[in-house]
């Protein structure tokens, strides 16, 4: 007779409880039926209340485990809903941007990505919305594939409502960890919440491993440890992976798993409700405390750079247009100087002063050298235009030479930082 491990030998799907019954007849006694005559009160019992002396095989223990999971959580509801919501949002994002592999930054921000300068400046809702925003089809494909594989089991262990709370709390704590560790970096994705699902499973295994047959417990531990091991290696070796969100979600999910864990034979609607309530109160309380202790919003470097690019483009267009008119004798020296003083220098000084007020120590270390060079570029360009306006007004060759030297130096530095030429 073939061995059974709790799944259909042909399709490998879990055997429903009603179909599992024929396989759980042991020594002439029906599973869950009357106690054999020789069983005594001194016998030891397994987690399901059956005398261990019955000698149940590992295969039958696995069937009973899955049978109990189907009894306490008959339907998987939350996992497929989360998958559908993520898929719909990604589809709408793709239609909005036209980008399937790499959505533009503006689209990610419009749809709720996590960005420290905005999130920490009052847009707290991004901590949640970012968990449903993905950066390309590969990103969402991997996250949803992992969620589908782990979510079904964790949802049956935690219950539908419990799993939903675990998933959301893990995602929120993962997002908070991200802005704590990388406050100036844009991040998005469900990976923090997915790591939370693994953390919840590990918390259950740690406390209630005696409720899980060895034939199931061993593979669960191996697959969980393998998942964490490979993700840690890739996460710390590949740039751009938000490990802070992964670890924050993992820790939150583990804590939720500890709270939700209970012996499978003691699970009831009442015990699940009060455990969910405890988890919700502690989770929301922890989030509020963490939010109050969050760092101040860093400078919005992305926004400042976008503003600078717009100002530079407009100012250089105005300047080059004035140069062509001056060279064609359509503009006098005084008129050219007035264009510089009224249309060029004021907007340039305004954006330059905003960069001067930025605290470089609040910026990512890899951005600080570029911002320093950009400041120098803006100062050189301003000095060149100031000297040119004075030289034109006073017909001063020395100031005109100074303007030419400063402009040449600004051009060279602009090539390094991506600034335009004048």
Short mmCIF file of N, CA and C in Angstrom, two decimals, residues 180-308:
data_model
loop_
_atom_site.label_atom_id
_atom_site.label_comp_id
_atom_site.label_asym_id
_atom_site.label_seq_id
_atom_site.Cartn_x
_atom_site.Cartn_y
_atom_site.Cartn_z
N UNK A 180 13.51 54.80 8.89
CA UNK A 180 14.49 54.98 9.96
C UNK A 180 15.90 54.82 9.41
N UNK A 181 16.10 53.75 8.61
CA UNK A 181 17.44 53.41 8.15
C UNK A 181 17.83 54.17 6.88
N UNK A 182 16.88 54.33 5.97
CA UNK A 182 17.16 55.01 4.70
C UNK A 182 16.14 56.14 4.48
N UNK A 183 16.19 57.19 5.30
CA UNK A 183 15.13 58.22 5.24
C UNK A 183 15.07 58.99 3.93
N UNK A 184 16.15 59.01 3.17
CA UNK A 184 16.16 59.80 1.94
C UNK A 184 15.95 58.95 0.69
N UNK A 185 15.66 57.66 0.87
CA UNK A 185 15.56 56.74 -0.26
C UNK A 185 14.09 56.41 -0.53
N UNK A 186 13.71 56.34 -1.80
CA UNK A 186 12.36 55.93 -2.18
C UNK A 186 12.29 54.41 -2.17
N UNK A 187 11.24 53.86 -1.55
CA UNK A 187 11.09 52.41 -1.48
C UNK A 187 9.64 52.02 -1.69
N UNK A 188 9.42 50.80 -2.15
CA UNK A 188 8.06 50.30 -2.38
C UNK A 188 8.12 48.78 -2.47
N UNK A 189 6.96 48.14 -2.27
CA UNK A 189 6.89 46.70 -2.42
C UNK A 189 6.31 46.00 -1.20
N UNK A 190 5.84 44.78 -1.41
CA UNK A 190 5.21 43.99 -0.35
C UNK A 190 6.20 43.11 0.39
N UNK A 191 7.48 43.24 0.09
CA UNK A 191 8.45 42.29 0.66
C UNK A 191 8.53 42.37 2.17
N UNK A 192 8.35 43.56 2.77
CA UNK A 192 8.36 43.65 4.22
C UNK A 192 7.24 42.84 4.83
N UNK A 193 6.04 42.92 4.24
CA UNK A 193 4.90 42.15 4.73
C UNK A 193 5.09 40.66 4.46
N UNK A 194 5.68 40.32 3.31
CA UNK A 194 5.94 38.91 2.99
C UNK A 194 6.94 38.32 3.97
N UNK A 195 7.98 39.09 4.30
CA UNK A 195 8.93 38.63 5.32
C UNK A 195 8.21 38.46 6.65
N UNK A 196 7.21 39.32 6.90
CA UNK A 196 6.43 39.20 8.12
C UNK A 196 5.68 37.89 8.18
N UNK A 197 5.18 37.42 7.04
CA UNK A 197 4.51 36.13 7.00
C UNK A 197 5.47 35.00 7.41
N UNK A 198 6.71 35.08 6.91
CA UNK A 198 7.70 34.08 7.31
C UNK A 198 8.01 34.21 8.79
N UNK A 199 8.11 35.45 9.28
CA UNK A 199 8.35 35.65 10.70
C UNK A 199 7.23 35.08 11.55
N UNK A 200 5.99 35.27 11.11
CA UNK A 200 4.86 34.70 11.84
C UNK A 200 4.93 33.19 11.90
N UNK A 201 5.32 32.57 10.79
CA UNK A 201 5.45 31.11 10.77
C UNK A 201 6.55 30.66 11.73
N UNK A 202 7.66 31.38 11.76
CA UNK A 202 8.75 31.02 12.67
C UNK A 202 8.33 31.17 14.13
N UNK A 203 7.53 32.22 14.42
CA UNK A 203 7.05 32.39 15.78
C UNK A 203 6.14 31.24 16.20
N UNK A 204 5.28 30.79 15.30
CA UNK A 204 4.40 29.67 15.60
C UNK A 204 5.21 28.39 15.81
N UNK A 205 6.17 28.16 14.93
CA UNK A 205 7.00 26.95 15.03
C UNK A 205 7.78 26.94 16.34
N UNK A 206 8.26 28.11 16.76
CA UNK A 206 9.06 28.18 17.98
C UNK A 206 8.23 27.79 19.20
N UNK A 207 7.01 28.31 19.29
CA UNK A 207 6.19 28.07 20.48
C UNK A 207 5.36 26.80 20.38
N UNK A 208 4.89 26.47 19.17
CA UNK A 208 3.95 25.37 19.01
C UNK A 208 4.47 24.29 18.09
N UNK A 209 5.76 24.06 18.12
CA UNK A 209 6.32 23.00 17.30
C UNK A 209 5.77 21.64 17.66
N UNK A 210 5.28 21.50 18.94
CA UNK A 210 4.73 20.21 19.35
C UNK A 210 3.38 19.92 18.72
N UNK A 211 2.76 20.96 18.10
CA UNK A 211 1.48 20.76 17.42
C UNK A 211 1.66 20.40 15.95
N UNK A 212 2.91 20.37 15.51
CA UNK A 212 3.18 20.11 14.10
C UNK A 212 3.93 18.78 13.98
N UNK A 213 3.45 17.84 13.18
CA UNK A 213 4.16 16.57 13.00
C UNK A 213 5.58 16.80 12.50
N UNK A 214 6.47 15.89 12.88
CA UNK A 214 7.86 16.03 12.47
C UNK A 214 8.02 16.05 10.96
N UNK A 215 7.17 15.30 10.27
CA UNK A 215 7.25 15.27 8.82
C UNK A 215 6.92 16.59 8.17
N UNK A 216 6.20 17.46 8.89
CA UNK A 216 5.89 18.80 8.39
C UNK A 216 6.85 19.82 8.98
N UNK A 217 7.17 19.64 10.27
CA UNK A 217 8.02 20.61 10.97
C UNK A 217 9.40 20.72 10.36
N UNK A 218 10.00 19.58 10.03
CA UNK A 218 11.35 19.61 9.46
C UNK A 218 11.43 20.40 8.16
N UNK A 219 10.61 20.08 7.16
CA UNK A 219 10.63 20.85 5.92
C UNK A 219 10.32 22.33 6.13
N UNK A 220 9.41 22.66 7.08
CA UNK A 220 9.10 24.06 7.34
C UNK A 220 10.32 24.80 7.85
N UNK A 221 11.02 24.19 8.79
CA UNK A 221 12.23 24.83 9.33
C UNK A 221 13.29 24.98 8.24
N UNK A 222 13.48 23.96 7.44
CA UNK A 222 14.51 24.02 6.40
C UNK A 222 14.19 25.07 5.35
N UNK A 223 12.92 25.10 4.90
CA UNK A 223 12.57 26.07 3.88
C UNK A 223 12.62 27.49 4.43
N UNK A 224 12.19 27.68 5.68
CA UNK A 224 12.24 29.01 6.28
C UNK A 224 13.66 29.51 6.46
N UNK A 225 14.53 28.65 6.97
CA UNK A 225 15.93 29.04 7.15
C UNK A 225 16.62 29.28 5.81
N UNK A 226 16.30 28.46 4.81
CA UNK A 226 16.88 28.65 3.49
C UNK A 226 16.43 29.98 2.88
N UNK A 227 15.15 30.29 3.04
CA UNK A 227 14.62 31.55 2.53
C UNK A 227 15.35 32.74 3.16
N UNK A 228 15.49 32.70 4.49
CA UNK A 228 16.15 33.80 5.18
C UNK A 228 17.63 33.87 4.79
N UNK A 229 18.30 32.72 4.70
CA UNK A 229 19.73 32.71 4.39
C UNK A 229 20.01 33.31 3.02
N UNK A 230 19.29 32.84 2.01
CA UNK A 230 19.55 33.33 0.67
C UNK A 230 19.14 34.80 0.51
N UNK A 231 18.05 35.19 1.17
CA UNK A 231 17.64 36.59 1.07
C UNK A 231 18.62 37.52 1.78
N UNK A 232 19.21 37.06 2.87
CA UNK A 232 20.22 37.88 3.55
C UNK A 232 21.45 38.05 2.66
N UNK A 233 21.88 36.96 2.03
CA UNK A 233 23.06 37.04 1.17
C UNK A 233 22.81 37.99 0.00
N UNK A 234 21.71 37.77 -0.71
CA UNK A 234 21.41 38.61 -1.86
C UNK A 234 21.09 40.04 -1.43
N UNK A 235 20.40 40.19 -0.29
CA UNK A 235 20.00 41.51 0.15
C UNK A 235 21.17 42.41 0.48
N UNK A 236 22.20 41.83 1.12
CA UNK A 236 23.35 42.65 1.51
C UNK A 236 24.40 42.76 0.40
N UNK A 237 24.29 41.94 -0.63
CA UNK A 237 25.28 41.98 -1.71
C UNK A 237 24.81 42.71 -2.95
N UNK A 238 23.48 42.87 -3.12
CA UNK A 238 22.95 43.53 -4.31
C UNK A 238 22.43 44.92 -3.93
N UNK A 239 22.96 45.98 -4.54
CA UNK A 239 22.49 47.33 -4.22
C UNK A 239 21.02 47.50 -4.61
N UNK A 240 20.33 48.36 -3.85
CA UNK A 240 18.95 48.69 -4.18
C UNK A 240 17.90 47.86 -3.46
N UNK A 241 18.31 46.82 -2.73
CA UNK A 241 17.35 46.00 -1.99
C UNK A 241 17.19 46.59 -0.59
N UNK A 242 15.96 46.84 -0.19
CA UNK A 242 15.68 47.50 1.08
C UNK A 242 15.67 46.47 2.21
N UNK A 243 16.85 46.14 2.72
CA UNK A 243 16.95 45.14 3.77
C UNK A 243 16.34 45.62 5.07
N UNK A 244 16.32 46.93 5.30
CA UNK A 244 15.70 47.45 6.52
C UNK A 244 14.22 47.08 6.57
N UNK A 245 13.54 47.23 5.45
CA UNK A 245 12.12 46.86 5.39
C UNK A 245 11.94 45.36 5.58
N UNK A 246 12.83 44.56 4.99
CA UNK A 246 12.75 43.11 5.14
C UNK A 246 12.89 42.70 6.60
N UNK A 247 13.92 43.23 7.26
CA UNK A 247 14.18 42.84 8.64
C UNK A 247 13.12 43.40 9.59
N UNK A 248 12.65 44.62 9.33
CA UNK A 248 11.59 45.18 10.15
C UNK A 248 10.31 44.38 10.05
N UNK A 249 9.94 43.98 8.82
CA UNK A 249 8.75 43.16 8.64
C UNK A 249 8.92 41.79 9.27
N UNK A 250 10.11 41.20 9.14
CA UNK A 250 10.38 39.89 9.71
C UNK A 250 10.20 39.91 11.23
N UNK A 251 10.79 40.93 11.88
CA UNK A 251 10.70 41.03 13.34
C UNK A 251 9.26 41.23 13.79
N UNK A 252 8.52 42.10 13.09
CA UNK A 252 7.12 42.34 13.46
C UNK A 252 6.29 41.08 13.26
N UNK A 253 6.50 40.39 12.15
CA UNK A 253 5.75 39.16 11.91
C UNK A 253 6.06 38.09 12.94
N UNK A 254 7.32 38.00 13.35
CA UNK A 254 7.71 37.02 14.37
C UNK A 254 6.99 37.31 15.69
N UNK A 255 6.95 38.60 16.07
CA UNK A 255 6.25 38.97 17.31
C UNK A 255 4.76 38.65 17.20
N UNK A 256 4.17 38.92 16.06
CA UNK A 256 2.75 38.60 15.85
C UNK A 256 2.53 37.09 15.92
N UNK A 257 3.45 36.33 15.34
CA UNK A 257 3.33 34.88 15.38
C UNK A 257 3.36 34.34 16.79
N UNK A 258 4.19 34.94 17.65
CA UNK A 258 4.25 34.51 19.05
C UNK A 258 2.91 34.77 19.75
N UNK A 259 2.30 35.93 19.46
CA UNK A 259 1.03 36.28 20.10
C UNK A 259 -0.10 35.37 19.62
N UNK A 260 -0.11 35.06 18.34
CA UNK A 260 -1.20 34.27 17.76
C UNK A 260 -1.06 32.78 18.02
N UNK A 261 0.13 32.32 18.37
CA UNK A 261 0.36 30.87 18.51
C UNK A 261 -0.46 30.27 19.64
N UNK A 262 -1.07 29.16 19.36
CA UNK A 262 -1.80 28.38 20.37
C UNK A 262 -1.88 26.94 19.89
N UNK A 263 -2.03 25.98 20.80
CA UNK A 263 -2.15 24.58 20.37
C UNK A 263 -3.31 24.42 19.40
N UNK A 264 -3.10 23.68 18.36
CA UNK A 264 -4.12 23.55 17.33
C UNK A 264 -5.41 22.95 17.85
N UNK A 265 -5.32 22.05 18.83
CA UNK A 265 -6.54 21.44 19.34
C UNK A 265 -7.28 22.35 20.30
N UNK A 266 -6.69 23.52 20.64
CA UNK A 266 -7.37 24.48 21.52
C UNK A 266 -7.89 25.69 20.76
N UNK A 267 -7.70 25.71 19.46
CA UNK A 267 -8.12 26.87 18.66
C UNK A 267 -9.64 26.94 18.60
N UNK A 268 -10.17 28.12 18.88
CA UNK A 268 -11.60 28.35 18.77
C UNK A 268 -11.81 29.79 18.32
N UNK A 269 -13.04 30.12 17.98
CA UNK A 269 -13.35 31.49 17.56
C UNK A 269 -13.02 32.48 18.68
N UNK A 270 -13.33 32.10 19.92
CA UNK A 270 -13.08 33.00 21.06
C UNK A 270 -11.60 33.24 21.27
N UNK A 271 -10.81 32.17 21.26
CA UNK A 271 -9.37 32.34 21.50
C UNK A 271 -8.72 33.15 20.39
N UNK A 272 -9.20 32.99 19.18
CA UNK A 272 -8.64 33.77 18.08
C UNK A 272 -9.02 35.25 18.21
N UNK A 273 -10.23 35.52 18.63
CA UNK A 273 -10.66 36.92 18.75
C UNK A 273 -9.82 37.66 19.79
N UNK A 274 -9.62 37.05 20.96
CA UNK A 274 -8.88 37.80 21.97
C UNK A 274 -7.39 37.88 21.65
N UNK A 275 -6.84 36.87 20.99
CA UNK A 275 -5.43 36.98 20.57
C UNK A 275 -5.27 38.04 19.48
N UNK A 276 -6.22 38.11 18.57
CA UNK A 276 -6.17 39.17 17.55
C UNK A 276 -6.28 40.55 18.19
N UNK A 277 -7.13 40.66 19.21
CA UNK A 277 -7.29 41.95 19.89
C UNK A 277 -6.00 42.36 20.59
N UNK A 278 -5.35 41.41 21.26
CA UNK A 278 -4.08 41.71 21.92
C UNK A 278 -3.03 42.15 20.90
N UNK A 279 -2.95 41.41 19.79
CA UNK A 279 -1.98 41.76 18.75
C UNK A 279 -2.28 43.14 18.17
N UNK A 280 -3.54 43.46 17.94
CA UNK A 280 -3.91 44.76 17.38
C UNK A 280 -3.53 45.89 18.33
N UNK A 281 -3.85 45.74 19.62
CA UNK A 281 -3.54 46.79 20.59
C UNK A 281 -2.03 46.99 20.71
N UNK A 282 -1.29 45.90 20.85
CA UNK A 282 0.17 46.01 20.98
C UNK A 282 0.80 46.54 19.69
N UNK A 283 0.28 46.09 18.55
CA UNK A 283 0.84 46.53 17.27
C UNK A 283 0.61 48.01 17.02
N UNK A 284 -0.61 48.47 17.23
CA UNK A 284 -0.92 49.88 17.02
C UNK A 284 -0.16 50.74 18.02
N UNK A 285 -0.09 50.27 19.26
CA UNK A 285 0.68 51.02 20.27
C UNK A 285 2.15 51.13 19.88
N UNK A 286 2.73 50.02 19.41
CA UNK A 286 4.13 50.05 18.98
C UNK A 286 4.34 50.97 17.80
N UNK A 287 3.39 50.98 16.87
CA UNK A 287 3.50 51.87 15.70
C UNK A 287 3.46 53.33 16.12
N UNK A 288 2.56 53.67 17.03
CA UNK A 288 2.45 55.06 17.49
C UNK A 288 3.72 55.51 18.19
N UNK A 289 4.27 54.64 19.03
CA UNK A 289 5.51 54.98 19.74
C UNK A 289 6.66 55.15 18.74
N UNK A 290 6.75 54.23 17.79
CA UNK A 290 7.82 54.30 16.79
C UNK A 290 7.67 55.54 15.92
N UNK A 291 6.43 55.91 15.58
CA UNK A 291 6.20 57.09 14.75
C UNK A 291 6.59 58.37 15.50
N UNK A 292 6.28 58.42 16.79
CA UNK A 292 6.64 59.59 17.58
C UNK A 292 8.16 59.73 17.71
N UNK A 293 8.85 58.59 17.72
CA UNK A 293 10.31 58.61 17.87
C UNK A 293 11.04 58.66 16.54
N UNK A 294 10.30 58.74 15.44
CA UNK A 294 10.92 58.72 14.11
C UNK A 294 11.79 59.96 13.91
N UNK A 295 12.84 59.85 13.10
CA UNK A 295 13.71 61.01 12.84
C UNK A 295 12.97 62.10 12.08
N UNK A 296 13.51 63.30 12.12
CA UNK A 296 12.92 64.41 11.38
C UNK A 296 13.04 64.15 9.88
N UNK A 297 12.13 64.73 9.15
CA UNK A 297 12.14 64.54 7.69
C UNK A 297 13.42 65.14 7.11
N UNK A 298 14.17 64.36 6.32
CA UNK A 298 15.39 64.88 5.70
C UNK A 298 15.05 65.83 4.55
N UNK A 299 16.01 66.57 4.05
CA UNK A 299 15.75 67.44 2.90
C UNK A 299 15.25 66.63 1.70
N UNK A 300 14.34 67.23 0.98
CA UNK A 300 13.80 66.57 -0.22
C UNK A 300 14.75 66.82 -1.39
N UNK A 301 15.83 66.05 -1.44
CA UNK A 301 16.84 66.25 -2.47
C UNK A 301 16.27 66.02 -3.86
N UNK A 302 15.43 65.00 -4.00
CA UNK A 302 14.83 64.73 -5.30
C UNK A 302 14.02 65.93 -5.78
N UNK A 303 13.20 66.49 -4.89
CA UNK A 303 12.40 67.64 -5.25
C UNK A 303 13.23 68.87 -5.55
N UNK A 304 14.29 69.06 -4.76
CA UNK A 304 15.17 70.22 -4.98
C UNK A 304 15.89 70.11 -6.33
N UNK A 305 16.31 68.90 -6.66
CA UNK A 305 17.00 68.71 -7.94
C UNK A 305 16.05 68.94 -9.11
N UNK A 306 14.81 68.47 -8.96
CA UNK A 306 13.83 68.69 -10.03
C UNK A 306 13.56 70.19 -10.21
N UNK A 307 13.48 70.92 -9.09
CA UNK A 307 13.27 72.36 -9.16
C UNK A 307 14.47 73.05 -9.81
N UNK A 308 15.68 72.63 -9.42
CA UNK A 308 16.89 73.21 -10.01
C UNK A 308 16.94 72.99 -11.51
#
